[in-house]
């Protein structure tokens, strides 16, 4: 095995629902607190570094779910989505500081500026694409000042703050780390100016390297540096044949009409540059879903956002992860359907191949799973339910 250090792996909390198929409500598994608790506890026990909580009108609220799950976990970090424009910087500064204190410093903040147009309309946000990133710049300027204990007096085009401070500081200083993904020029400018970890959805390595190089160069020009993370799905099995069969099964309920509808939304309605980059990989065609070695874009037929997956044996998926590490990716935010059962496959098969030391299995610790391996009712998330930021 390569001498490259073991990467940090995070998992995903499906706060919009879960299941074994995309594109249908067949065997849908609701996002109950009990179910999300099982996933979070499994991630904590098995050695995942943290979990991502998405945002969107079809998701349970990320901040409230994180607050409910923090007492049920010990080491797990919570990457909580924050959408500038849906609240004031001062309000979200208090949220972040409080959650960081009650978790003992386990909070990370995922800044989500891009969104489904329906989500933006639901939040009352009528700003254009570039205006939203300009608003995010102002939001983060104020948010960072408040949590750093600096004077937050600011008067911008979109936001203002005067005489604002915070009485209870976060555990992590100067503030919980900021994560962010944005592929447009406006997004890269925000990342270079404010962000600690720049996130991208899974693209072919060379294509992703070009984007990372742009982010690095712009951050360096501002006297800063950023780290990099990858948001990607995993389908890991003992053999290549088993993995690709599982990938085919995942989209076996997806109809051509649903693909056409979803691709229209992604390419014609959405303003997200990152979304258009993912859709361009396959152009809505089932015969173009393998876009690089072990990199499959089948989820992107109907799933907005993270539409690619690494598919294959543990050895081959680990090799692809090493290639991403070689261009600077330190953290992989991963997911698989359904998320409870697949956390076993990833931890049991992929962790050893990556040199990640996991914890003992829950059964060995007297841990009673509400859902057994493969015994849970399946669930499906249709294309509309997939429009979560994450």
Short mmCIF file of N, CA and C in Angstrom, two decimals, residues 215-344:
data_model
loop_
_atom_site.label_atom_id
_atom_site.label_comp_id
_atom_site.label_asym_id
_atom_site.label_seq_id
_atom_site.Cartn_x
_atom_site.Cartn_y
_atom_site.Cartn_z
N UNK A 215 -8.36 27.56 -7.41
CA UNK A 215 -8.66 27.97 -6.04
C UNK A 215 -7.38 28.28 -5.28
N UNK A 216 -6.37 27.40 -5.43
CA UNK A 216 -5.08 27.62 -4.75
C UNK A 216 -4.46 28.95 -5.16
N UNK A 217 -4.46 29.20 -6.46
CA UNK A 217 -3.82 30.41 -6.97
C UNK A 217 -4.53 31.66 -6.46
N UNK A 218 -5.85 31.64 -6.47
CA UNK A 218 -6.57 32.83 -6.01
C UNK A 218 -6.39 33.04 -4.51
N UNK A 219 -6.40 31.95 -3.73
CA UNK A 219 -6.18 32.08 -2.29
C UNK A 219 -4.78 32.61 -2.01
N UNK A 220 -3.79 32.10 -2.73
CA UNK A 220 -2.41 32.56 -2.53
C UNK A 220 -2.28 34.05 -2.84
N UNK A 221 -3.01 34.50 -3.86
CA UNK A 221 -2.96 35.93 -4.21
C UNK A 221 -3.51 36.80 -3.09
N UNK A 222 -4.37 36.20 -2.26
CA UNK A 222 -4.94 36.94 -1.12
C UNK A 222 -4.19 36.64 0.18
N UNK A 223 -3.07 35.92 0.07
CA UNK A 223 -2.27 35.61 1.24
C UNK A 223 -2.85 34.51 2.10
N UNK A 224 -3.67 33.65 1.51
CA UNK A 224 -4.31 32.58 2.26
C UNK A 224 -4.01 31.23 1.62
N UNK A 225 -4.35 30.17 2.33
CA UNK A 225 -4.29 28.82 1.78
C UNK A 225 -5.57 28.10 2.19
N UNK A 226 -5.98 27.12 1.40
CA UNK A 226 -7.18 26.34 1.70
C UNK A 226 -6.84 24.86 1.61
N UNK A 227 -7.64 24.05 2.30
CA UNK A 227 -7.54 22.61 2.16
C UNK A 227 -8.68 22.14 1.26
N UNK A 228 -8.67 20.86 0.89
CA UNK A 228 -9.63 20.38 -0.10
C UNK A 228 -10.34 19.12 0.37
N UNK A 229 -11.64 19.05 0.03
CA UNK A 229 -12.44 17.87 0.33
C UNK A 229 -13.25 17.47 -0.89
N UNK A 230 -13.66 16.21 -0.94
CA UNK A 230 -14.43 15.67 -2.06
C UNK A 230 -15.73 15.08 -1.54
N UNK A 231 -16.83 15.48 -2.15
CA UNK A 231 -18.16 14.93 -1.82
C UNK A 231 -18.52 13.91 -2.90
N UNK A 232 -18.58 12.64 -2.51
CA UNK A 232 -18.76 11.58 -3.50
C UNK A 232 -19.48 10.39 -2.88
N UNK A 233 -20.20 9.63 -3.72
CA UNK A 233 -20.85 8.41 -3.29
C UNK A 233 -19.90 7.23 -3.46
N UNK A 234 -20.19 6.15 -2.76
CA UNK A 234 -19.38 4.93 -2.84
C UNK A 234 -20.28 3.72 -3.06
N UNK A 235 -19.86 2.82 -3.93
CA UNK A 235 -20.49 1.51 -4.06
C UNK A 235 -19.35 0.51 -4.02
N UNK A 236 -19.10 -0.05 -2.85
CA UNK A 236 -17.94 -0.91 -2.61
C UNK A 236 -18.42 -2.33 -2.32
N UNK A 237 -17.84 -3.28 -3.03
CA UNK A 237 -18.17 -4.69 -2.82
C UNK A 237 -16.88 -5.51 -2.85
N UNK A 238 -16.99 -6.81 -2.60
CA UNK A 238 -15.80 -7.66 -2.60
C UNK A 238 -15.22 -7.82 -3.99
N UNK A 239 -16.06 -7.74 -5.03
CA UNK A 239 -15.57 -7.87 -6.40
C UNK A 239 -16.12 -6.73 -7.25
N UNK A 240 -15.44 -6.50 -8.40
CA UNK A 240 -15.92 -5.51 -9.34
C UNK A 240 -17.31 -5.85 -9.85
N UNK A 241 -17.53 -7.11 -10.16
CA UNK A 241 -18.81 -7.53 -10.71
C UNK A 241 -19.96 -7.23 -9.75
N UNK A 242 -19.76 -7.52 -8.47
CA UNK A 242 -20.79 -7.26 -7.47
C UNK A 242 -21.06 -5.76 -7.35
N UNK A 243 -20.01 -4.95 -7.41
CA UNK A 243 -20.17 -3.51 -7.26
C UNK A 243 -20.95 -2.91 -8.43
N UNK A 244 -20.61 -3.30 -9.65
CA UNK A 244 -21.30 -2.73 -10.80
C UNK A 244 -22.74 -3.23 -10.89
N UNK A 245 -22.98 -4.45 -10.43
CA UNK A 245 -24.36 -4.94 -10.37
C UNK A 245 -25.17 -4.12 -9.37
N UNK A 246 -24.56 -3.74 -8.26
CA UNK A 246 -25.24 -2.91 -7.27
C UNK A 246 -25.53 -1.52 -7.83
N UNK A 247 -24.60 -0.99 -8.63
CA UNK A 247 -24.82 0.32 -9.25
C UNK A 247 -26.01 0.26 -10.21
N UNK A 248 -26.05 -0.78 -11.03
CA UNK A 248 -27.18 -0.93 -11.96
C UNK A 248 -28.50 -1.06 -11.22
N UNK A 249 -28.49 -1.80 -10.11
CA UNK A 249 -29.70 -2.00 -9.33
C UNK A 249 -30.19 -0.68 -8.72
N UNK A 250 -29.27 0.19 -8.33
CA UNK A 250 -29.63 1.45 -7.69
C UNK A 250 -30.49 2.32 -8.62
N UNK A 251 -30.23 2.29 -9.93
CA UNK A 251 -30.99 3.13 -10.86
C UNK A 251 -31.96 2.30 -11.70
N UNK A 252 -32.26 1.08 -11.27
CA UNK A 252 -33.12 0.19 -12.05
C UNK A 252 -34.57 0.68 -12.12
N UNK A 253 -34.98 1.59 -11.23
CA UNK A 253 -36.34 2.11 -11.26
C UNK A 253 -36.41 3.48 -11.94
N UNK A 254 -35.30 3.98 -12.40
CA UNK A 254 -35.27 5.30 -13.03
C UNK A 254 -35.79 5.20 -14.46
N UNK A 255 -36.81 5.97 -14.77
CA UNK A 255 -37.39 5.95 -16.12
C UNK A 255 -36.76 7.02 -16.99
N UNK A 256 -36.91 6.86 -18.31
CA UNK A 256 -36.37 7.86 -19.24
C UNK A 256 -37.06 9.21 -19.06
N UNK A 257 -38.35 9.18 -18.76
CA UNK A 257 -39.07 10.44 -18.54
C UNK A 257 -38.53 11.17 -17.32
N UNK A 258 -38.21 10.42 -16.27
CA UNK A 258 -37.67 11.05 -15.07
C UNK A 258 -36.29 11.63 -15.34
N UNK A 259 -35.48 10.93 -16.12
CA UNK A 259 -34.16 11.45 -16.49
C UNK A 259 -34.30 12.75 -17.25
N UNK A 260 -35.21 12.77 -18.23
CA UNK A 260 -35.40 13.97 -19.03
C UNK A 260 -35.84 15.15 -18.17
N UNK A 261 -36.77 14.88 -17.25
CA UNK A 261 -37.25 15.94 -16.36
C UNK A 261 -36.12 16.47 -15.48
N UNK A 262 -35.36 15.54 -14.88
CA UNK A 262 -34.28 15.96 -13.98
C UNK A 262 -33.19 16.72 -14.74
N UNK A 263 -32.81 16.24 -15.92
CA UNK A 263 -31.76 16.90 -16.67
C UNK A 263 -32.18 18.28 -17.14
N UNK A 264 -33.45 18.45 -17.43
CA UNK A 264 -33.94 19.80 -17.78
C UNK A 264 -33.74 20.74 -16.60
N UNK A 265 -34.08 20.27 -15.40
CA UNK A 265 -33.89 21.10 -14.21
C UNK A 265 -32.41 21.41 -13.99
N UNK A 266 -31.55 20.41 -14.16
CA UNK A 266 -30.13 20.59 -13.85
C UNK A 266 -29.43 21.49 -14.87
N UNK A 267 -29.79 21.37 -16.14
CA UNK A 267 -29.05 22.08 -17.19
C UNK A 267 -29.71 23.37 -17.66
N UNK A 268 -31.05 23.47 -17.53
CA UNK A 268 -31.76 24.63 -18.05
C UNK A 268 -32.27 25.57 -16.96
N UNK A 269 -32.62 25.02 -15.81
CA UNK A 269 -33.21 25.83 -14.75
C UNK A 269 -32.18 26.20 -13.69
N UNK A 270 -31.39 25.24 -13.23
CA UNK A 270 -30.39 25.49 -12.19
C UNK A 270 -29.33 26.48 -12.67
N UNK A 271 -28.91 27.36 -11.78
CA UNK A 271 -27.82 28.29 -12.07
C UNK A 271 -26.47 27.79 -11.58
N UNK A 272 -26.43 26.60 -11.00
CA UNK A 272 -25.21 26.07 -10.41
C UNK A 272 -24.21 25.64 -11.48
N UNK A 273 -23.03 26.23 -11.45
CA UNK A 273 -21.97 25.83 -12.38
C UNK A 273 -21.49 24.43 -12.05
N UNK A 274 -21.39 24.11 -10.76
CA UNK A 274 -20.97 22.77 -10.36
C UNK A 274 -21.94 21.71 -10.85
N UNK A 275 -23.25 22.01 -10.75
CA UNK A 275 -24.26 21.07 -11.24
C UNK A 275 -24.13 20.85 -12.74
N UNK A 276 -23.88 21.91 -13.49
CA UNK A 276 -23.73 21.78 -14.94
C UNK A 276 -22.48 20.98 -15.28
N UNK A 277 -21.43 21.10 -14.49
CA UNK A 277 -20.22 20.30 -14.73
C UNK A 277 -20.50 18.81 -14.53
N UNK A 278 -21.28 18.47 -13.51
CA UNK A 278 -21.63 17.07 -13.28
C UNK A 278 -22.51 16.54 -14.41
N UNK A 279 -23.52 17.32 -14.81
CA UNK A 279 -24.41 16.87 -15.88
C UNK A 279 -23.68 16.71 -17.21
N UNK A 280 -22.67 17.54 -17.44
CA UNK A 280 -21.92 17.46 -18.69
C UNK A 280 -21.11 16.17 -18.79
N UNK A 281 -20.84 15.53 -17.66
CA UNK A 281 -20.05 14.30 -17.69
C UNK A 281 -20.76 13.20 -18.44
N UNK A 282 -22.09 13.15 -18.32
CA UNK A 282 -22.85 12.05 -18.94
C UNK A 282 -23.90 12.52 -19.94
N UNK A 283 -24.25 13.82 -19.89
CA UNK A 283 -25.23 14.42 -20.81
C UNK A 283 -26.57 13.69 -20.81
N UNK A 284 -26.92 13.11 -19.67
CA UNK A 284 -28.20 12.44 -19.55
C UNK A 284 -28.29 11.12 -20.27
N UNK A 285 -27.16 10.57 -20.71
CA UNK A 285 -27.15 9.33 -21.49
C UNK A 285 -26.70 8.15 -20.64
N UNK A 286 -27.46 7.08 -20.70
CA UNK A 286 -27.14 5.89 -19.91
C UNK A 286 -25.90 5.18 -20.43
N UNK A 287 -25.52 5.41 -21.68
CA UNK A 287 -24.35 4.74 -22.23
C UNK A 287 -23.06 5.52 -22.00
N UNK A 288 -23.14 6.61 -21.19
CA UNK A 288 -21.95 7.43 -20.92
C UNK A 288 -21.75 7.64 -19.42
N UNK A 289 -22.17 6.67 -18.64
CA UNK A 289 -22.15 6.85 -17.19
C UNK A 289 -20.80 6.57 -16.56
N UNK A 290 -19.95 5.79 -17.20
CA UNK A 290 -18.60 5.56 -16.67
C UNK A 290 -17.72 6.66 -17.26
N UNK A 291 -17.36 7.63 -16.43
CA UNK A 291 -16.70 8.84 -16.92
C UNK A 291 -15.20 8.86 -16.65
N UNK A 292 -14.71 7.89 -15.90
CA UNK A 292 -13.28 7.72 -15.60
C UNK A 292 -13.17 6.35 -14.92
N UNK A 293 -11.97 5.82 -14.77
CA UNK A 293 -11.84 4.52 -14.11
C UNK A 293 -12.55 4.48 -12.76
N UNK A 294 -13.53 3.58 -12.62
CA UNK A 294 -14.30 3.39 -11.39
C UNK A 294 -15.16 4.58 -11.00
N UNK A 295 -15.23 5.60 -11.86
CA UNK A 295 -16.05 6.79 -11.56
C UNK A 295 -17.32 6.73 -12.40
N UNK A 296 -18.46 6.62 -11.72
CA UNK A 296 -19.76 6.38 -12.35
C UNK A 296 -20.69 7.54 -12.07
N UNK A 297 -21.36 8.03 -13.12
CA UNK A 297 -22.23 9.20 -12.99
C UNK A 297 -23.69 8.84 -13.01
N UNK A 298 -24.04 7.59 -12.71
CA UNK A 298 -25.42 7.16 -12.77
C UNK A 298 -26.35 7.89 -11.83
N UNK A 299 -25.87 8.24 -10.65
CA UNK A 299 -26.73 8.96 -9.71
C UNK A 299 -27.12 10.32 -10.27
N UNK A 300 -26.23 10.93 -11.06
CA UNK A 300 -26.48 12.24 -11.61
C UNK A 300 -27.56 12.28 -12.66
N UNK A 301 -28.07 11.12 -13.07
CA UNK A 301 -29.21 11.11 -13.99
C UNK A 301 -30.42 11.78 -13.35
N UNK A 302 -30.59 11.57 -12.04
CA UNK A 302 -31.77 12.11 -11.36
C UNK A 302 -31.43 12.81 -10.05
N UNK A 303 -30.23 12.61 -9.53
CA UNK A 303 -29.88 13.21 -8.24
C UNK A 303 -29.13 14.50 -8.46
N UNK A 304 -29.64 15.60 -7.92
CA UNK A 304 -28.92 16.84 -7.96
C UNK A 304 -27.76 16.83 -6.98
N UNK A 305 -26.73 17.60 -7.28
CA UNK A 305 -25.59 17.66 -6.37
C UNK A 305 -24.60 16.56 -6.60
N UNK A 306 -24.34 15.78 -5.56
CA UNK A 306 -23.31 14.73 -5.63
C UNK A 306 -23.81 13.59 -6.52
N UNK A 307 -23.57 13.70 -7.81
CA UNK A 307 -24.13 12.76 -8.77
C UNK A 307 -23.18 11.69 -9.25
N UNK A 308 -22.00 11.59 -8.66
CA UNK A 308 -21.04 10.57 -9.08
C UNK A 308 -20.70 9.65 -7.91
N UNK A 309 -20.21 8.46 -8.27
CA UNK A 309 -19.83 7.47 -7.25
C UNK A 309 -18.58 6.74 -7.71
N UNK A 310 -17.75 6.38 -6.74
CA UNK A 310 -16.67 5.45 -7.00
C UNK A 310 -17.23 4.05 -6.83
N UNK A 311 -17.13 3.23 -7.87
CA UNK A 311 -17.73 1.91 -7.90
C UNK A 311 -16.65 0.87 -8.13
N UNK A 312 -16.65 -0.20 -7.30
CA UNK A 312 -15.70 -1.27 -7.55
C UNK A 312 -15.33 -2.03 -6.30
N UNK A 313 -14.33 -2.87 -6.43
CA UNK A 313 -13.80 -3.59 -5.29
C UNK A 313 -13.11 -2.60 -4.35
N UNK A 314 -12.91 -3.02 -3.12
CA UNK A 314 -12.26 -2.14 -2.15
C UNK A 314 -10.88 -1.71 -2.62
N UNK A 315 -10.15 -2.63 -3.24
CA UNK A 315 -8.79 -2.32 -3.70
C UNK A 315 -8.82 -1.24 -4.78
N UNK A 316 -9.74 -1.37 -5.74
CA UNK A 316 -9.79 -0.40 -6.83
C UNK A 316 -10.34 0.95 -6.38
N UNK A 317 -11.34 0.94 -5.51
CA UNK A 317 -11.86 2.20 -4.99
C UNK A 317 -10.78 2.90 -4.16
N UNK A 318 -10.04 2.15 -3.37
CA UNK A 318 -8.95 2.74 -2.59
C UNK A 318 -7.90 3.36 -3.50
N UNK A 319 -7.60 2.70 -4.62
CA UNK A 319 -6.62 3.24 -5.57
C UNK A 319 -7.10 4.56 -6.15
N UNK A 320 -8.40 4.66 -6.45
CA UNK A 320 -8.94 5.91 -6.99
C UNK A 320 -8.89 7.01 -5.91
N UNK A 321 -9.16 6.67 -4.67
CA UNK A 321 -9.09 7.64 -3.59
C UNK A 321 -7.66 8.16 -3.44
N UNK A 322 -6.68 7.28 -3.60
CA UNK A 322 -5.29 7.71 -3.53
C UNK A 322 -4.96 8.71 -4.64
N UNK A 323 -5.56 8.53 -5.81
CA UNK A 323 -5.33 9.47 -6.91
C UNK A 323 -5.88 10.85 -6.56
N UNK A 324 -7.03 10.88 -5.91
CA UNK A 324 -7.56 12.17 -5.47
C UNK A 324 -6.71 12.78 -4.36
N UNK A 325 -6.20 11.93 -3.49
CA UNK A 325 -5.30 12.46 -2.46
C UNK A 325 -4.07 13.10 -3.08
N UNK A 326 -3.60 12.55 -4.19
CA UNK A 326 -2.39 13.07 -4.83
C UNK A 326 -2.57 14.49 -5.35
N UNK A 327 -3.81 14.92 -5.61
CA UNK A 327 -4.03 16.29 -6.05
C UNK A 327 -4.48 17.20 -4.91
N UNK A 328 -4.45 16.67 -3.68
CA UNK A 328 -4.68 17.52 -2.52
C UNK A 328 -5.91 17.25 -1.70
N UNK A 329 -6.72 16.26 -2.07
CA UNK A 329 -7.93 15.98 -1.28
C UNK A 329 -7.53 15.31 0.03
N UNK A 330 -7.94 15.91 1.14
CA UNK A 330 -7.64 15.36 2.46
C UNK A 330 -8.85 14.66 3.07
N UNK A 331 -10.05 15.15 2.73
CA UNK A 331 -11.27 14.64 3.35
C UNK A 331 -12.25 14.19 2.27
N UNK A 332 -12.85 13.03 2.48
CA UNK A 332 -13.85 12.50 1.56
C UNK A 332 -15.18 12.40 2.31
N UNK A 333 -16.16 13.15 1.85
CA UNK A 333 -17.50 13.08 2.43
C UNK A 333 -18.29 12.09 1.58
N UNK A 334 -18.55 10.93 2.14
CA UNK A 334 -19.06 9.81 1.36
C UNK A 334 -20.49 9.45 1.75
N UNK A 335 -21.14 8.69 0.87
CA UNK A 335 -22.50 8.24 1.12
C UNK A 335 -22.79 7.06 0.22
N UNK A 336 -23.85 6.33 0.51
CA UNK A 336 -24.29 5.20 -0.31
C UNK A 336 -25.71 4.84 0.11
N UNK A 337 -26.44 4.25 -0.81
CA UNK A 337 -27.86 3.93 -0.56
C UNK A 337 -28.05 2.44 -0.34
N UNK A 338 -28.83 2.07 0.70
CA UNK A 338 -29.29 2.90 1.82
C UNK A 338 -28.14 3.13 2.80
N UNK A 339 -28.17 4.26 3.48
CA UNK A 339 -27.01 4.73 4.22
C UNK A 339 -26.66 3.92 5.45
N UNK A 340 -27.63 3.26 6.05
CA UNK A 340 -27.33 2.47 7.24
C UNK A 340 -26.60 1.19 6.86
N UNK A 341 -27.16 0.41 5.94
CA UNK A 341 -26.52 -0.84 5.55
C UNK A 341 -25.17 -0.60 4.89
N UNK A 342 -25.09 0.43 4.06
CA UNK A 342 -23.85 0.65 3.30
C UNK A 342 -22.71 1.14 4.17
N UNK A 343 -23.01 1.69 5.34
CA UNK A 343 -21.93 2.10 6.22
C UNK A 343 -21.12 0.88 6.68
N UNK A 344 -21.77 -0.28 6.73
CA UNK A 344 -21.06 -1.51 7.05
C UNK A 344 -20.12 -1.90 5.93
#
